[in-house]
Coordinates of C-alpha atoms in Angstrom, one line a residue:
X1354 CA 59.1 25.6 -4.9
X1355 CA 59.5 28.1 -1.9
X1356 CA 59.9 31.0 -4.1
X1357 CA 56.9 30.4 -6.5
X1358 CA 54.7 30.1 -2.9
X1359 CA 56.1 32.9 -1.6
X1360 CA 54.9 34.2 -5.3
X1361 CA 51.5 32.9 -4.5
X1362 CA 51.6 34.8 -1.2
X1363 CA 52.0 37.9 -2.7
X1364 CA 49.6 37.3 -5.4
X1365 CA 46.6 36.7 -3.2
X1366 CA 48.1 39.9 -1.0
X1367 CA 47.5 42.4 -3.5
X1368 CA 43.6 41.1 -3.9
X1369 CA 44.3 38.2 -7.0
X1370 CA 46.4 39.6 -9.6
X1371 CA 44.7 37.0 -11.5
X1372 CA 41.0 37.5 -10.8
X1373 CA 40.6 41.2 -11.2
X1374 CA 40.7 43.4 -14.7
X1375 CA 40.5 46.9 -15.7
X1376 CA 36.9 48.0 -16.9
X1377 CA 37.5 50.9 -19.3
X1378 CA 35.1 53.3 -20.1
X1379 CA 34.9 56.1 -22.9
X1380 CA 32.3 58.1 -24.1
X1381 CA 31.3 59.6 -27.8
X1382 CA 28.7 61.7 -29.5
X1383 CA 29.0 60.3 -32.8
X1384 CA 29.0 62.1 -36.3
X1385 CA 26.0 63.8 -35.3
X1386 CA 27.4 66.0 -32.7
X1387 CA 31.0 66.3 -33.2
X1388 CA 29.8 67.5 -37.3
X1389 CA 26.4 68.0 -38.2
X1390 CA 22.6 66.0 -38.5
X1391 CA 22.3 66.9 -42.1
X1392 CA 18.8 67.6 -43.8
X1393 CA 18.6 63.7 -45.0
X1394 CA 18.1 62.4 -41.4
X1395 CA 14.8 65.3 -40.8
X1396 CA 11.7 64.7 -42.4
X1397 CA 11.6 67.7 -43.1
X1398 CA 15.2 68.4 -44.4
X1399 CA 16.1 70.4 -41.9
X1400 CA 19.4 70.1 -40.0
X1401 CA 21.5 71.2 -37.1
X1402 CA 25.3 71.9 -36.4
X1403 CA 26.4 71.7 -32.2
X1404 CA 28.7 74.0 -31.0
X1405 CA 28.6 72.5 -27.9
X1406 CA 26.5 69.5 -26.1
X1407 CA 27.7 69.1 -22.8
X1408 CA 26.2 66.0 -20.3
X1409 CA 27.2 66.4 -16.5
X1410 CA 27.7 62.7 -15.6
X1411 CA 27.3 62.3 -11.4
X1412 CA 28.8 58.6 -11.8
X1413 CA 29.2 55.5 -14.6
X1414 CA 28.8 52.6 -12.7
X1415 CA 29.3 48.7 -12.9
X1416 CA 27.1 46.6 -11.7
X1417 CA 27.9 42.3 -11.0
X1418 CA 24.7 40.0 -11.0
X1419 CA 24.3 40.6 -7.2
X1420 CA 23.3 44.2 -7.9
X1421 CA 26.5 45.3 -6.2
X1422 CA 28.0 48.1 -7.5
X1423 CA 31.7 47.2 -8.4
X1424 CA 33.3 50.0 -9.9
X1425 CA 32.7 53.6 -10.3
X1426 CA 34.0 56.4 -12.0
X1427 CA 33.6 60.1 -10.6
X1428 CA 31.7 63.1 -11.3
X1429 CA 32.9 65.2 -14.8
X1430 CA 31.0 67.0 -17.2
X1431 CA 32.0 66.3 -21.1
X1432 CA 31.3 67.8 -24.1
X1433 CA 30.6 65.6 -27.0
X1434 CA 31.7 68.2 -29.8
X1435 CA 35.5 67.4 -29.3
X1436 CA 37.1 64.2 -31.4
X1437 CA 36.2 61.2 -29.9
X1438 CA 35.7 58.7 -28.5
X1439 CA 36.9 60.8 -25.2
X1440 CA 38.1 58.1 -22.0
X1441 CA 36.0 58.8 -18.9
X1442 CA 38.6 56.7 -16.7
X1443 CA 39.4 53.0 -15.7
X1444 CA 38.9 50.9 -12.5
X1445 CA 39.9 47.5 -11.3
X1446 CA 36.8 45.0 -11.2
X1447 CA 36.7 41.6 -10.4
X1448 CA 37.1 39.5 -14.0
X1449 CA 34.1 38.7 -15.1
X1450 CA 31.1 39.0 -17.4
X1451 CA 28.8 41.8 -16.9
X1452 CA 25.4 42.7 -18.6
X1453 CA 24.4 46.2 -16.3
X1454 CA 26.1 49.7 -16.8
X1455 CA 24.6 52.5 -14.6
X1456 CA 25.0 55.9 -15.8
X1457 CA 23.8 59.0 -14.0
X1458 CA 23.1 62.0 -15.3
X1459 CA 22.8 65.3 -13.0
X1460 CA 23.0 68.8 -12.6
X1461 CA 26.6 70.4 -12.3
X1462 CA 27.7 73.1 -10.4
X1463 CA 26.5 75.6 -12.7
X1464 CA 22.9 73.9 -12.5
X1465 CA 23.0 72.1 -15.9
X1466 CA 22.5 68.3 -16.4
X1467 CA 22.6 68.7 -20.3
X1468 CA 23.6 71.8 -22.1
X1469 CA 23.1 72.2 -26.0
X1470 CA 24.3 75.1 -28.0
X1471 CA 23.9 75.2 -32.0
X1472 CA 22.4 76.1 -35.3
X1473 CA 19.3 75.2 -37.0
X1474 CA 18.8 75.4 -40.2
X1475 CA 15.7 74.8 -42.3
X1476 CA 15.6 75.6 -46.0
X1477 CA 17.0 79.1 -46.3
X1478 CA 15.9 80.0 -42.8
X1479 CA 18.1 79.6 -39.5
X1480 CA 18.3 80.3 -36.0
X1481 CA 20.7 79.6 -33.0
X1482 CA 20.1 77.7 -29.8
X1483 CA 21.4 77.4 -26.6
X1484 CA 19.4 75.4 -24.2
X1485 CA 20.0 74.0 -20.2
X1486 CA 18.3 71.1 -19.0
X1487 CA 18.5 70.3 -15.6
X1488 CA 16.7 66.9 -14.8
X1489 CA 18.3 63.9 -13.2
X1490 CA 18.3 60.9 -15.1
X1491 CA 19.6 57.4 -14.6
X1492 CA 20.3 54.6 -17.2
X1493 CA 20.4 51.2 -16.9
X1494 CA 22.1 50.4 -19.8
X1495 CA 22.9 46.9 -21.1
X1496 CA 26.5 46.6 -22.7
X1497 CA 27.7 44.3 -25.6
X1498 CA 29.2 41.4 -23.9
X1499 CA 31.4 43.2 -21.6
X1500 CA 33.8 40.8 -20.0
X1501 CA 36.6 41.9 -18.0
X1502 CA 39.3 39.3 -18.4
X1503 CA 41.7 38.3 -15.5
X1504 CA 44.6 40.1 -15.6
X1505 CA 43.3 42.2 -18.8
X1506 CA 40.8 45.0 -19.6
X1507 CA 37.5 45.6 -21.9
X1508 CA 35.7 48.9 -22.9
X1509 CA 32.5 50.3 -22.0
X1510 CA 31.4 53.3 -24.6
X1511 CA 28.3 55.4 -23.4
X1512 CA 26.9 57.1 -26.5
X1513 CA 25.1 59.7 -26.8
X1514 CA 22.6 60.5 -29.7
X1515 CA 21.8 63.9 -30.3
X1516 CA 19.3 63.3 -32.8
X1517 CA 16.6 62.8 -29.8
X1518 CA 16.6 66.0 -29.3
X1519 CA 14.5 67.0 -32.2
X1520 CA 12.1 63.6 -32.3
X1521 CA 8.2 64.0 -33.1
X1522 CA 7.7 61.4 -30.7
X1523 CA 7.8 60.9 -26.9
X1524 CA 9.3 56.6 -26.4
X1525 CA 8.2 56.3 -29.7
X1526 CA 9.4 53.2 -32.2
X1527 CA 8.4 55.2 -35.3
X1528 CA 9.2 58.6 -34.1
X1529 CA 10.8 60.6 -36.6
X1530 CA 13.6 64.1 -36.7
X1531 CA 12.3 67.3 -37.4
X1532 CA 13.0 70.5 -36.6
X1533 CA 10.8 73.1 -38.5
X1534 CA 8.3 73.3 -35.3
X1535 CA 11.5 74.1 -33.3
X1536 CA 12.5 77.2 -35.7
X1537 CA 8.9 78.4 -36.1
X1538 CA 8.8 79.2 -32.3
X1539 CA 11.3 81.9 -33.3
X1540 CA 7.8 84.4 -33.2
X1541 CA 10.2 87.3 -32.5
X1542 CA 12.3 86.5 -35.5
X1543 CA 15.9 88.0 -33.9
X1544 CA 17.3 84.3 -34.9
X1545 CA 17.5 82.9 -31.4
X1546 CA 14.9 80.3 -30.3
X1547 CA 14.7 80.6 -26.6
X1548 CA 13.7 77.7 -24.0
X1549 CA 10.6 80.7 -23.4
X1550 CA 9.4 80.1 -27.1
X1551 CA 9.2 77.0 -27.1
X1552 CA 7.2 76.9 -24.0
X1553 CA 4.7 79.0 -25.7
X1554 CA 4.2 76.4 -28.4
X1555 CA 1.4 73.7 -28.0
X1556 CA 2.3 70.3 -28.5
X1557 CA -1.4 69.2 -29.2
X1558 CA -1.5 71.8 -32.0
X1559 CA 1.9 70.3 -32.6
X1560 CA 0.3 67.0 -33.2
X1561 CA 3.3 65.3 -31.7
X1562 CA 2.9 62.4 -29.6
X1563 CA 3.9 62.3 -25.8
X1564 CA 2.3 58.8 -25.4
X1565 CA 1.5 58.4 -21.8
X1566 CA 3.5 61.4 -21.1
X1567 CA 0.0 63.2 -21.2
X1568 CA 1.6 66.1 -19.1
X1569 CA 3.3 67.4 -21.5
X1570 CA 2.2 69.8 -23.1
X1571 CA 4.4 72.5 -24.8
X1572 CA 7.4 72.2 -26.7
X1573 CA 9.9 73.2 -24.1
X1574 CA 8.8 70.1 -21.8
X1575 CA 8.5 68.4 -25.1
X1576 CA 12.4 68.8 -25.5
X1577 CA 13.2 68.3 -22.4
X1578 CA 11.7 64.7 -21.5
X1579 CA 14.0 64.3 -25.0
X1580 CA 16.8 65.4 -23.1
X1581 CA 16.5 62.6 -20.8
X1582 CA 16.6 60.1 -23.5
X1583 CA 20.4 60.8 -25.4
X1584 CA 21.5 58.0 -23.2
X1585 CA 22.7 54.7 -24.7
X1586 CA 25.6 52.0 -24.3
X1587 CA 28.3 50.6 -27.0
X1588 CA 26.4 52.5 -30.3
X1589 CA 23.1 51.3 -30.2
X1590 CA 22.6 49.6 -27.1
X1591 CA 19.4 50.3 -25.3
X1592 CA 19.4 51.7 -21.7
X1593 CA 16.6 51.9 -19.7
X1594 CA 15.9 55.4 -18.2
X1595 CA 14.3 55.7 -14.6
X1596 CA 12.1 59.2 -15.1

């Protein structure tokens, strides 16, 4: 009996072994980025190969029902072209269920929050990109009944959907891909579309909607509002994004 409370002792001296878990977290760009969007997901069968699309996370966080923060991982940038799903760390959290996943998106030392370099192709026309967004963005993400059991672990996966990048749409349901607009701002024609061109192309000309986004009004702050939105939890879980 004395040595299992002595056992007991040292249990509840190394905070509960049997109340806290590991909350793991990994993160993945999907088909889309790590291969291609091919010409059946554009309405107008166009389609795009990343060479790189790099997201500079400032923290992934964990949030209990108290709104406490109770574990955090630290600052990295990753780039979603390499085999995933890639681990972004693990941290000891109480056991429980949790239903809030915080991830922050900001500028990295080189003054990118998302980088995106690539080829898009439309019919027999193409044209490279290689575009820096620096806006801050949080997510409030909602995971798939993530439950850290005692003693045990469970997995959060941020995803990130680079299909956004080339919606018709600003928060829109019925939004759809396309990317001949995008390749069209090429007026130069040396095959590079530039974050200049597409500033020089009007979105109300476009036709695209920016709903009550009614600031925007070029392709360049079309795209980049879309930056802001590649964020989601476990697939196709929704987050919320704080502009």
């Amino acid at each position: 009996m004395e040595r299992t409370l002595r056992g007991v002792v040292v249990c509840l001296a190394l905070s509960g072994c049997s109340s806290t878990g590991e909350w793991v977290v990994q993160t993945w760009g999907e088909a889309y980025i790590e291969q291609e969007i091919p010409a059946d997901v554009f309405a107008d069968g166009c389609a795009v190969t990343y060479d790189a699309f790099e997201v500079s996370t400032t923290a992934v966080q964990l949030v209990d029902g108290d709104g406490t923060v109770v574990g955090e991982l630290p600052s990295a940038v990753y780039d979603l072209t390499e085999p995933g799903p890639v681990p972004m760390g693990r941290v000891a959290v109480p056991a429980d269920h949790y239903s809030d996943v915080q991830l922050i998106v900001a500028p990295d030392d080189a003054g990118s929050s998302v980088r995106v370099d690539g080829t898009l192709a439309c019919g027999g026309d193409q044209a490279h990109f290689a575009w820096a967004f620096d806006p801050s963005t949080t997510y409030a993400c909602e995971p798939t009944d993530l439950t850290v059991p005692p003693g045990g672990e469970d997995t959060t996966e941020i995803t990130i959907h680079g299909d956004h990048l080339w919606y018709d749409g600003l928060e829109a349901a019925d939004a759809e891909v396309r990317g001949r607009a995008v390749l069209d701002a090429d007026t130069d024609g040396d095959g590079e579309i530039t974050l200049e061109e597409l500033d020089a192309v009007s979105i109300p000309a476009l036709g695209y909607t920016v709903g009550e986004y009614s600031d925007v009004l070029t392709l360049r702050q079309f795209v980049s509002h879309l930056s802001r939105t590649i964020g989601h939890v476990d697939g196709e879980g929704e987050c919320r994004v704080a502009f």
